[in-house]
Coordinates of C-alpha atoms in Angstrom, one line a residue:
Chain A
M1 CA -1.7 70.0 127.4
L2 CA -3.0 70.2 130.9
S3 CA -6.7 70.9 131.5
P4 CA -7.2 71.3 135.2
T5 CA -11.0 71.7 135.4
A6 CA -14.2 72.0 133.3
I7 CA -15.0 75.5 134.3
L8 CA -12.6 77.9 136.0
G9 CA -13.7 78.0 139.6
Y10 CA -15.1 74.4 139.7
G11 CA -11.9 73.3 141.4
F12 CA -9.6 70.2 141.1
P13 CA -7.5 68.0 143.4
A14 CA -4.0 69.4 143.9
R15 CA -2.6 66.0 143.4
S16 CA -4.0 65.6 139.9
F17 CA -2.7 69.0 139.0
L18 CA 0.8 68.2 140.2
R19 CA 0.8 64.9 138.5
G20 CA 0.0 66.8 135.3
M21 CA 2.8 69.3 135.9
R22 CA 5.3 66.4 136.2
R23 CA 4.5 65.6 132.6
R24 CA 5.9 69.0 131.5
P25 CA 2.9 70.2 129.5
H26 CA 3.2 72.8 126.8
L27 CA 0.0 74.6 127.9
I28 CA -2.2 75.0 130.9
G29 CA -5.7 75.9 129.5
V30 CA -9.0 76.5 131.0
D31 CA -12.5 77.4 129.8
A32 CA -14.5 79.6 132.1
G33 CA -17.6 80.2 130.2
S34 CA -21.1 79.0 129.1
T35 CA -24.5 80.3 128.2
D36 CA -26.0 77.5 130.3
P37 CA -26.6 79.6 133.4
G38 CA -28.9 81.8 131.3
P39 CA -29.0 85.4 130.2
Y40 CA -28.7 87.2 133.6
Y41 CA -24.9 87.0 133.9
L42 CA -24.1 88.5 130.5
G43 CA -26.6 91.3 131.2
A44 CA -25.6 92.1 134.7
G45 CA -21.9 91.8 134.0
T46 CA -21.3 89.4 136.9
S47 CA -19.8 85.9 137.0
F48 CA -21.8 82.7 137.8
T49 CA -18.7 81.3 139.5
N50 CA -17.4 82.2 142.9
R51 CA -14.5 84.7 143.2
A52 CA -12.6 82.8 145.9
A53 CA -13.0 79.5 144.0
V54 CA -11.7 81.2 140.7
K55 CA -8.8 82.7 142.6
R56 CA -7.8 79.3 144.1
D57 CA -7.9 77.6 140.6
L58 CA -6.0 80.5 139.0
R59 CA -3.3 80.6 141.7
F60 CA -2.3 77.0 140.9
M61 CA -2.3 77.6 137.2
L62 CA -0.4 80.9 137.3
V63 CA 2.2 79.9 139.9
H64 CA 3.1 76.7 138.1
G65 CA 2.7 78.0 134.6
V66 CA 4.7 81.2 135.0
R67 CA 7.5 79.7 137.1
N68 CA 7.9 76.9 134.6
G69 CA 7.6 79.0 131.5
I70 CA 4.4 77.2 130.4
P71 CA 1.8 79.5 128.8
V72 CA -1.6 79.8 130.5
V73 CA -4.7 80.5 128.4
I74 CA -8.1 81.3 129.9
G75 CA -11.2 81.4 127.7
S76 CA -14.5 83.2 128.3
A77 CA -13.4 85.1 131.4
G78 CA -16.0 85.5 134.1
G79 CA -18.4 83.1 132.4
A80 CA -20.1 85.4 129.9
G81 CA -16.8 86.9 128.6
A82 CA -17.8 90.6 128.2
R83 CA -15.7 93.5 129.3
P84 CA -16.8 93.6 133.0
H85 CA -16.2 89.8 133.3
V86 CA -12.7 90.2 131.8
R87 CA -11.9 93.0 134.2
W88 CA -13.1 90.9 137.1
C89 CA -10.8 88.1 136.1
R90 CA -7.9 90.4 135.3
E91 CA -8.1 91.8 138.8
I92 CA -7.9 88.3 140.3
I93 CA -4.9 87.6 138.1
E94 CA -3.2 90.8 139.2
E95 CA -3.9 90.1 142.9
I96 CA -2.3 86.6 142.6
A97 CA 0.7 88.0 140.8
E98 CA 1.3 90.5 143.6
E99 CA 0.8 87.9 146.3
E100 CA 3.0 85.4 144.6
R101 CA 5.6 87.9 143.2
L102 CA 5.0 86.7 139.7
A103 CA 6.0 88.8 136.6
F104 CA 4.7 88.1 133.2
R105 CA 3.3 89.6 130.0
L106 CA -0.5 89.4 130.1
G107 CA -2.5 89.5 126.9
I108 CA -6.1 90.4 127.1
V109 CA -8.4 89.8 124.1
Y110 CA -11.9 91.4 124.3
A111 CA -14.9 89.8 122.7
D112 CA -17.3 92.8 122.9
V113 CA -18.8 93.8 119.6
P114 CA -20.0 97.4 119.2
R115 CA -23.7 97.6 118.3
A116 CA -22.7 99.7 115.3
V117 CA -20.7 96.8 113.8
V118 CA -23.7 94.5 114.1
A119 CA -26.0 97.1 112.8
A120 CA -23.8 97.6 109.7
A121 CA -23.8 93.8 109.1
L122 CA -27.5 93.7 109.6
K123 CA -27.9 96.3 106.9
R124 CA -25.9 94.2 104.5
R125 CA -28.2 91.3 105.5
A126 CA -25.2 89.4 106.7
V127 CA -26.5 88.5 110.1
T128 CA -28.2 85.0 110.2
P129 CA -30.1 83.5 113.1
L130 CA -29.3 80.0 114.5
P131 CA -32.1 77.4 114.4
F132 CA -35.3 78.5 116.1
V133 CA -33.9 82.0 116.8
P134 CA -36.0 84.9 115.4
P135 CA -34.3 87.1 112.8
L136 CA -32.4 90.0 114.3
T137 CA -34.2 93.4 113.9
A138 CA -32.8 96.9 114.4
K139 CA -35.2 97.3 117.3
T140 CA -34.0 94.2 119.1
L141 CA -30.4 95.2 118.4
A142 CA -31.0 98.6 119.9
A143 CA -32.5 97.1 123.0
S144 CA -29.6 94.6 123.6
V145 CA -27.4 95.8 126.4
R146 CA -24.3 93.8 125.8
I147 CA -23.1 91.8 122.7
V148 CA -20.1 89.5 122.6
A149 CA -18.8 87.3 119.8
Q150 CA -17.2 83.9 120.3
M151 CA -13.6 84.3 119.1
G152 CA -11.7 81.6 117.3
I153 CA -8.0 80.7 117.5
E154 CA -6.7 83.7 115.6
P155 CA -6.8 86.4 118.3
V156 CA -5.4 83.9 120.8
C157 CA -2.5 83.1 118.5
A158 CA -1.9 86.8 118.0
A159 CA -1.6 87.3 121.7
L160 CA 0.9 84.4 122.0
D161 CA 2.8 85.8 119.0
A162 CA 3.1 89.1 121.0
G163 CA 5.0 87.2 123.6
C164 CA 2.2 86.9 126.2
R165 CA 2.7 84.2 128.7
V166 CA -0.8 84.5 130.1
V167 CA -3.7 85.1 127.7
L168 CA -7.0 86.2 129.1
C169 CA -9.8 86.0 126.6
G170 CA -13.4 87.3 126.6
R171 CA -16.1 85.1 125.1
C172 CA -14.2 82.4 123.3
Y173 CA -15.1 79.3 121.3
D174 CA -14.3 76.7 124.1
P175 CA -11.9 74.5 122.1
A176 CA -9.9 77.5 120.9
V177 CA -8.1 77.8 124.3
F178 CA -6.3 74.5 123.6
A179 CA -6.4 74.5 119.8
A180 CA -4.8 77.9 119.3
P181 CA -1.3 77.1 120.6
A182 CA -1.3 73.7 118.9
I183 CA -2.3 75.1 115.5
R184 CA 0.2 77.8 116.0
A185 CA 2.9 75.1 116.5
G186 CA 1.9 73.5 113.2
F187 CA -0.5 70.7 114.3
D188 CA -3.6 69.7 112.3
R189 CA -6.5 72.0 112.8
G190 CA -9.2 69.3 113.0
L191 CA -7.3 67.2 115.6
A192 CA -6.4 70.3 117.6
L193 CA -10.0 71.5 117.7
H194 CA -11.4 68.2 118.5
M195 CA -8.9 67.6 121.3
G196 CA -9.7 71.1 122.6
K197 CA -13.4 70.3 122.6
I198 CA -12.8 67.4 124.9
L199 CA -10.2 69.0 127.1
E200 CA -12.3 72.1 127.8
C201 CA -14.6 69.9 129.8
A202 CA -11.7 68.2 131.6
A203 CA -12.7 65.0 133.3
I204 CA -16.4 65.2 132.3
A205 CA -15.4 63.0 129.3
A206 CA -13.7 60.4 131.6
T207 CA -15.3 57.8 133.7
P208 CA -16.4 58.2 136.4
G209 CA -16.9 61.7 135.1
S210 CA -16.2 64.9 137.0
G211 CA -16.2 68.6 136.2
A212 CA -13.6 69.1 138.9
D213 CA -10.6 67.0 138.0
C214 CA -7.6 67.3 135.7
V215 CA -6.8 65.6 132.4
L216 CA -3.9 65.6 129.9
G217 CA -4.2 65.7 126.1
V218 CA -1.2 64.6 124.0
L219 CA -1.5 65.9 120.4
R220 CA 0.4 64.0 117.7
R221 CA 0.8 64.4 114.0
D222 CA -2.2 62.3 113.1
S223 CA -4.0 61.6 116.3
F224 CA -4.4 62.7 119.9
V225 CA -4.4 60.8 123.2
L226 CA -6.5 61.6 126.3
E227 CA -5.6 60.5 129.8
S228 CA -6.9 61.1 133.2
L229 CA -4.5 62.6 135.8
N230 CA -6.4 60.9 138.6
P231 CA -5.9 57.1 138.8
R232 CA -9.5 56.8 139.9
R233 CA -10.7 57.8 136.5
R234 CA -10.0 56.6 132.9
F235 CA -11.0 57.4 129.4
T236 CA -12.9 54.7 127.5
R237 CA -14.1 54.6 124.0
A238 CA -17.7 55.0 125.2
S239 CA -17.0 57.9 127.6
T240 CA -15.1 59.8 125.0
A241 CA -17.5 59.3 122.2
A242 CA -20.5 60.0 124.5
H243 CA -19.0 63.3 125.4
T244 CA -19.0 64.3 121.7
L245 CA -22.8 64.2 121.9
Y246 CA -23.0 66.5 124.9
E247 CA -24.8 69.9 124.5
K248 CA -24.6 69.6 120.7
S249 CA -27.4 69.1 118.2
D250 CA -25.4 67.1 115.6
P251 CA -22.4 65.2 116.9
Y252 CA -20.9 64.6 113.5
H253 CA -20.8 68.2 112.4
L254 CA -19.7 70.8 115.0
P255 CA -19.7 74.3 113.6
G256 CA -17.3 76.9 115.1
P257 CA -15.6 80.2 114.1
G258 CA -14.4 80.0 110.5
G259 CA -15.6 76.5 109.7
M260 CA -16.9 73.1 110.8
L261 CA -15.3 70.2 112.7
N262 CA -16.4 67.0 110.8
L263 CA -16.3 63.8 112.9
E264 CA -17.8 61.5 110.3
G265 CA -14.5 59.6 109.8
C266 CA -13.5 59.8 113.5
T267 CA -12.3 56.7 115.4
F268 CA -11.9 56.2 119.2
T269 CA -9.4 53.5 120.2
E270 CA -8.7 52.4 123.8
L271 CA -5.0 52.2 124.8
P272 CA -3.6 50.6 127.9
R273 CA -3.7 52.5 131.2
G274 CA -7.1 54.1 130.7
R275 CA -6.2 56.2 127.7
V276 CA -8.1 56.8 124.4
E277 CA -6.6 57.7 121.0
V278 CA -8.7 59.7 118.6
R279 CA -8.1 59.9 114.8
G280 CA -9.8 61.2 111.7
S281 CA -11.3 64.5 113.0
R282 CA -11.3 67.0 110.1
F283 CA -11.7 70.7 109.9
E284 CA -13.6 72.1 106.9
P285 CA -13.1 75.9 106.5
S286 CA -16.3 77.7 105.5
P287 CA -16.3 80.2 102.6
A288 CA -16.9 83.1 104.9
Y289 CA -15.4 83.3 108.4
R290 CA -18.4 83.7 110.7
V291 CA -18.6 84.0 114.4
K292 CA -21.5 83.5 116.8
L293 CA -22.9 86.6 118.5
E294 CA -24.5 86.4 121.9
G295 CA -26.5 89.3 123.4
V296 CA -29.2 89.9 125.9
R297 CA -31.8 92.6 126.6
K298 CA -33.2 93.8 129.9
I299 CA -36.8 92.9 130.3
G300 CA -37.2 94.5 133.7
Y301 CA -37.0 93.3 137.3
R302 CA -38.1 90.1 139.0
T303 CA -39.5 89.5 142.5
I304 CA -40.5 86.0 143.7
S305 CA -42.3 84.4 146.6
I306 CA -42.1 80.7 147.6
A307 CA -45.0 78.9 149.4
G308 CA -46.3 75.4 150.0
V309 CA -49.8 73.9 149.7
R310 CA -50.8 70.8 151.7
D311 CA -54.6 71.1 151.5
P312 CA -56.0 68.3 149.3
V313 CA -59.1 70.3 148.4
M314 CA -57.0 73.2 147.2
I315 CA -54.6 70.8 145.3
G316 CA -57.6 69.3 143.6
A317 CA -58.8 72.7 142.5
I318 CA -55.4 74.2 141.9
D319 CA -56.0 75.1 138.2
E320 CA -59.2 77.0 139.0
V321 CA -57.6 78.7 142.1
L322 CA -54.6 80.0 140.1
A323 CA -56.8 81.1 137.2
G324 CA -59.1 83.0 139.6
V325 CA -56.2 84.7 141.4
R326 CA -54.6 85.6 138.0
A327 CA -57.9 87.2 136.8
Q328 CA -58.3 89.2 140.0
V329 CA -54.7 90.4 139.9
D330 CA -54.9 91.3 136.2
E331 CA -58.0 93.4 136.8
I332 CA -56.2 95.5 139.4
L333 CA -53.0 95.8 137.4
S334 CA -54.9 97.0 134.3
A335 CA -57.0 99.4 136.3
D336 CA -53.8 100.8 137.9
K337 CA -52.0 100.7 134.6
I338 CA -49.2 98.6 136.0
A339 CA -47.3 96.6 133.3
G340 CA -45.9 93.2 134.1
R341 CA -46.5 89.5 134.2
V342 CA -46.9 86.8 136.7
D343 CA -46.0 83.1 136.2
F344 CA -46.7 80.3 138.7
H345 CA -44.2 77.6 138.9
V346 CA -46.2 74.8 140.5
Y347 CA -43.8 72.1 141.9
G348 CA -45.5 68.8 142.5
R349 CA -47.7 69.3 139.4
D350 CA -45.7 70.7 136.5
G351 CA -43.0 73.0 137.9
V352 CA -40.3 71.4 135.8
M353 CA -42.0 70.8 132.5
G354 CA -44.9 73.3 132.5
A355 CA -47.5 72.7 129.8
R356 CA -45.3 69.8 128.4
E357 CA -45.8 67.7 131.6
P358 CA -47.7 64.5 130.7
L359 CA -48.7 63.9 134.3
R360 CA -49.9 67.4 135.2
R361 CA -53.4 65.9 135.9
A362 CA -51.9 63.8 138.8
P363 CA -50.4 66.3 141.3
A364 CA -48.6 65.2 144.4
H365 CA -49.9 65.4 148.0
E366 CA -48.2 68.7 148.5
L367 CA -47.3 71.5 146.0
G368 CA -44.6 74.1 146.0
I369 CA -45.6 77.3 144.3
V370 CA -43.2 80.0 143.2
I371 CA -44.8 83.3 142.3
D372 CA -42.6 84.8 139.6
A373 CA -43.4 88.5 138.9
V374 CA -41.5 90.4 136.2
A375 CA -42.2 94.1 135.5
P376 CA -40.4 97.0 133.8
T377 CA -39.6 98.6 137.2
A378 CA -38.4 97.0 140.4
A379 CA -41.2 98.7 142.4
D380 CA -43.8 97.3 140.0
S381 CA -42.4 93.7 140.2
E382 CA -42.5 93.9 144.0
A383 CA -46.1 95.3 143.9
I384 CA -47.2 92.5 141.5
C385 CA -45.6 89.8 143.6
S386 CA -47.0 91.1 146.8
L387 CA -50.5 91.5 145.4
T388 CA -50.5 88.0 143.9
R389 CA -49.2 86.5 147.1
S390 CA -51.8 88.1 149.3
T391 CA -54.6 87.4 146.9
L392 CA -53.6 83.7 146.7
L393 CA -53.2 83.5 150.5
H394 CA -56.8 84.4 151.1
H395 CA -58.5 83.4 147.8
G396 CA -61.9 81.6 148.4
Y397 CA -62.7 78.7 146.1
P398 CA -65.6 76.1 145.9
G399 CA -65.4 73.4 148.6
R400 CA -62.8 75.3 150.7
I401 CA -62.6 73.9 154.2
A402 CA -59.4 75.6 155.5
T403 CA -60.3 79.3 155.7
A404 CA -57.3 80.7 157.7
G405 CA -54.9 80.8 154.8
N406 CA -54.0 78.9 151.6
L407 CA -50.2 79.0 151.7
A408 CA -47.4 77.8 154.0
F409 CA -44.5 80.3 153.7
P410 CA -41.1 78.9 154.6
F411 CA -39.5 82.3 155.1
S412 CA -40.1 85.8 156.5
P413 CA -39.8 88.0 154.5
S414 CA -41.9 86.0 152.1
D415 CA -40.8 87.9 149.0
A416 CA -37.3 88.0 147.5
K417 CA -36.0 90.6 145.1
M418 CA -34.1 88.9 142.3
G419 CA -32.8 92.1 140.7
A420 CA -32.8 92.8 136.9
A421 CA -34.1 90.2 134.5
F422 CA -32.8 89.6 131.0
E423 CA -33.5 87.5 128.0
F424 CA -31.4 86.3 125.1
S425 CA -32.0 88.6 122.2
V426 CA -29.0 87.9 120.0
Y427 CA -27.8 84.4 119.1
H428 CA -26.8 84.9 115.5
L429 CA -23.9 84.4 113.1
M430 CA -22.0 87.3 111.6
P431 CA -19.1 87.3 109.1
V432 CA -15.8 88.7 110.4
R433 CA -13.3 89.9 107.8
D434 CA -10.8 91.5 110.2
Q435 CA -9.8 89.7 113.4
R436 CA -9.0 93.1 114.9
I437 CA -12.6 93.2 115.9
F438 CA -11.3 91.3 118.9
R439 CA -9.5 94.2 120.6
R440 CA -6.2 93.3 122.2
E441 CA -4.3 94.8 125.2
V442 CA -0.9 93.8 126.5
R443 CA 0.0 94.5 130.1
E444 CA 3.3 93.9 132.0
V445 CA 2.1 92.3 135.2
G446 CA 4.4 92.5 138.3
R447 CA 7.0 94.7 136.7
R448 CA 7.5 98.3 137.6
R449 CA 7.0 100.7 134.8
G450 CA 10.4 101.4 133.1
G451 CA 12.1 99.1 135.7
R452 CA 13.6 95.7 135.3
P453 CA 11.6 92.6 136.1
Chain B
M1 CA -44.7 41.6 124.7
K2 CA -43.6 45.3 124.6
R3 CA -40.2 46.1 126.3
S4 CA -39.3 49.3 128.1
I5 CA -36.5 51.5 126.8
L6 CA -35.0 51.3 130.3
S7 CA -34.0 47.7 129.6
V8 CA -31.8 48.7 126.7
A9 CA -30.6 52.3 127.4
R10 CA -27.7 53.1 129.7
V11 CA -28.2 56.9 129.5
I12 CA -31.2 59.0 128.8
R13 CA -30.7 62.7 129.3
S14 CA -31.7 66.2 128.2
K15 CA -29.7 69.4 128.0
N16 CA -29.6 72.8 126.3
S17 CA -27.8 73.0 123.0
G18 CA -27.6 76.8 123.2
P19 CA -30.4 78.8 124.7
F20 CA -32.9 78.1 121.9
E21 CA -32.6 74.3 121.5
L22 CA -33.1 71.3 123.8
T23 CA -31.2 68.1 122.9
L24 CA -32.1 64.6 124.1
D25 CA -29.6 61.7 124.1
I26 CA -30.4 58.0 124.3
L27 CA -27.3 55.9 124.7
F28 CA -27.7 52.1 124.3
K29 CA -26.0 49.4 126.3
R30 CA -25.7 47.2 123.3
R31 CA -25.0 47.8 119.6
R32 CA -27.8 45.4 118.6
D33 CA -30.5 47.4 120.4
F34 CA -29.2 50.6 118.9
E35 CA -29.4 48.9 115.4
L36 CA -32.9 47.7 116.2
F37 CA -34.1 51.2 117.1
R38 CA -32.6 52.5 113.9
R39 CA -33.9 49.7 111.6
R40 CA -37.4 49.8 113.0
R41 CA -37.6 53.6 113.3
I42 CA -38.8 53.4 116.8
I43 CA -38.0 57.1 117.5
T44 CA -39.6 59.3 114.9
P45 CA -40.2 63.1 114.9
R46 CA -43.9 62.3 115.1
R47 CA -43.5 60.1 118.2
I48 CA -41.3 62.8 119.9
A49 CA -43.7 65.5 119.0
A50 CA -46.6 63.5 120.6
L51 CA -44.5 62.7 123.7
Y52 CA -43.7 66.4 124.3
G53 CA -46.9 67.9 123.0
V54 CA -45.1 70.0 120.4
A55 CA -45.4 70.4 116.6
E56 CA -43.4 68.0 114.4
A57 CA -41.7 71.0 112.9
D58 CA -40.2 71.8 116.3
V59 CA -38.2 68.6 116.1
L60 CA -35.0 69.8 114.4
G61 CA -33.6 66.4 113.8
I62 CA -32.8 62.8 114.9
V63 CA -29.2 61.7 114.5
Y64 CA -27.8 58.2 114.9
F65 CA -24.3 58.4 116.4
E66 CA -22.4 55.1 115.9
P67 CA -19.2 55.8 117.9
C68 CA -21.2 55.3 121.1
D69 CA -24.5 53.7 119.9
A70 CA -26.6 56.8 120.6
I71 CA -29.6 58.5 119.3
K72 CA -29.7 62.3 119.5
I73 CA -33.0 64.2 119.2
T74 CA -33.0 68.0 119.1
L75 CA -36.1 70.1 119.7
R76 CA -37.0 73.8 119.7
R77 CA -37.1 75.0 123.3
W78 CA -40.7 76.0 124.1
V79 CA -39.4 79.0 126.0
P80 CA -35.8 80.2 125.4
S81 CA -33.5 79.6 128.4
G82 CA -34.1 82.2 131.1
S83 CA -36.9 84.0 129.3
P84 CA -40.1 84.7 131.4
G85 CA -42.0 81.4 131.9
D86 CA -39.0 79.1 131.5
S87 CA -38.7 76.5 134.2
D88 CA -35.4 74.7 133.4
I89 CA -32.6 77.1 132.6
Y90 CA -30.1 74.3 131.8
G91 CA -32.7 72.0 130.2
A92 CA -31.3 69.1 132.3
Q93 CA -34.7 67.7 133.5
Q94 CA -36.8 67.4 130.3
H95 CA -36.0 63.8 129.6
A96 CA -38.7 62.1 131.7
P97 CA -41.2 61.5 128.8
L98 CA -38.6 59.4 127.0
L99 CA -38.5 57.0 129.9
G100 CA -41.9 55.7 129.0
I101 CA -41.0 54.6 125.5
T102 CA -41.8 51.0 124.8
F103 CA -41.1 48.9 121.7

């Protein structure tokens, strides 16, 4: 199986890809998604990757896959994997098909879950929060703008069964992209999922690591072998095992749709020519097939302003200055009945770690302040940001020696509208009895209706 | 004399494990230092809670991962990724307090 890149749109060297094609893979797979970029993209229905970059990656995959009869599977379209993201990716696929005169059956699997379905499960007390996530309430659910579920291998297999040569999935458990065709072909579920988990990050698990290079996975009856398709990289026992830790809370037990990948008995063996063989990964099905739900709610709009401070007196008094400005702003907002909040990100003091910063009492010789105003309406967030900026600019404080202005603005305009703001509201498990919850659509791409290909 | 963790670790990093958890990895250069940390319980929920100024209950777990001589620590994120007040959406720059560990 050929994995060209860690995230669709991150790119890869053409040479590595072509080296992979010469090995005649049975699948070209790519994961496009993550919750890492935060709640905005699911809420706004936009991709965190660039359209031109996604199109470039997909062109390689589709041209070589379709012309050589190799299935292409894409997981978590558009990053967040909801309906607008899937449509965005489908349009790119159709454009490429037209430009390259490709014809194929496209399977689309949606991951959107209607609120009513979650509400019914909630009523049965069947929705459980993941660690540190508040229990889901009917109110939170009603406020959530978009909910997706991470699909497992089953809907992907169903699309392949329907003769689809290209499968475009909404939000998808990352390893399922690679594991689905393998399990469908009769390979061990544990090994297929574990291989998928490594392949979905492509060369990140190799050394030197890269999110933008191709790797090959060879699945066998009782093991799988990983190899880099760029001679500059190789897999080592340490690089492969270390990858298993990445972004997971317990590297031995990796829960996913329908069960758990157990790596307690797993071994990593180095083979010649920079390859690693993995054995002993086991899949343990859970009594109930559960999927992970992801949802966000809109909390309003954000406006920010960025400014620097170089005055040592002000830096020495920065806590008092910001508290004084906040008090003055709050008074005006409450008098004018404007709802909203302001946060100060103070770089050079604790901009990265906030209250957890152990060195926050020892600020640098200059500070970067980001005024971060969030309010229910765009107009109010702009008003709060503007008021906070102007108040901070001319705020008097004890010992002040520079009276012309407290802030150095790098830009005019000083304030930037960041658009809608969202927060994660759903991150829960829900049982799924019928896989048809993942709606499927089949399209003949590049063929005239009723005509011959 | 106390030694710095920097003399025995080859990787110290932080990252989200989903939007509500922060996970910290310490990968050791040598098996024997990994074993020493495990045997002497140098990393405890209490020590992590003190380093980050959080409650011990916010430390979800500490796992010793033998295939690559690593300790993994998972914490509750103080602010969920991207919620108002968050300062590190990916959680990739929250590891610095670990660099000061001595043993």
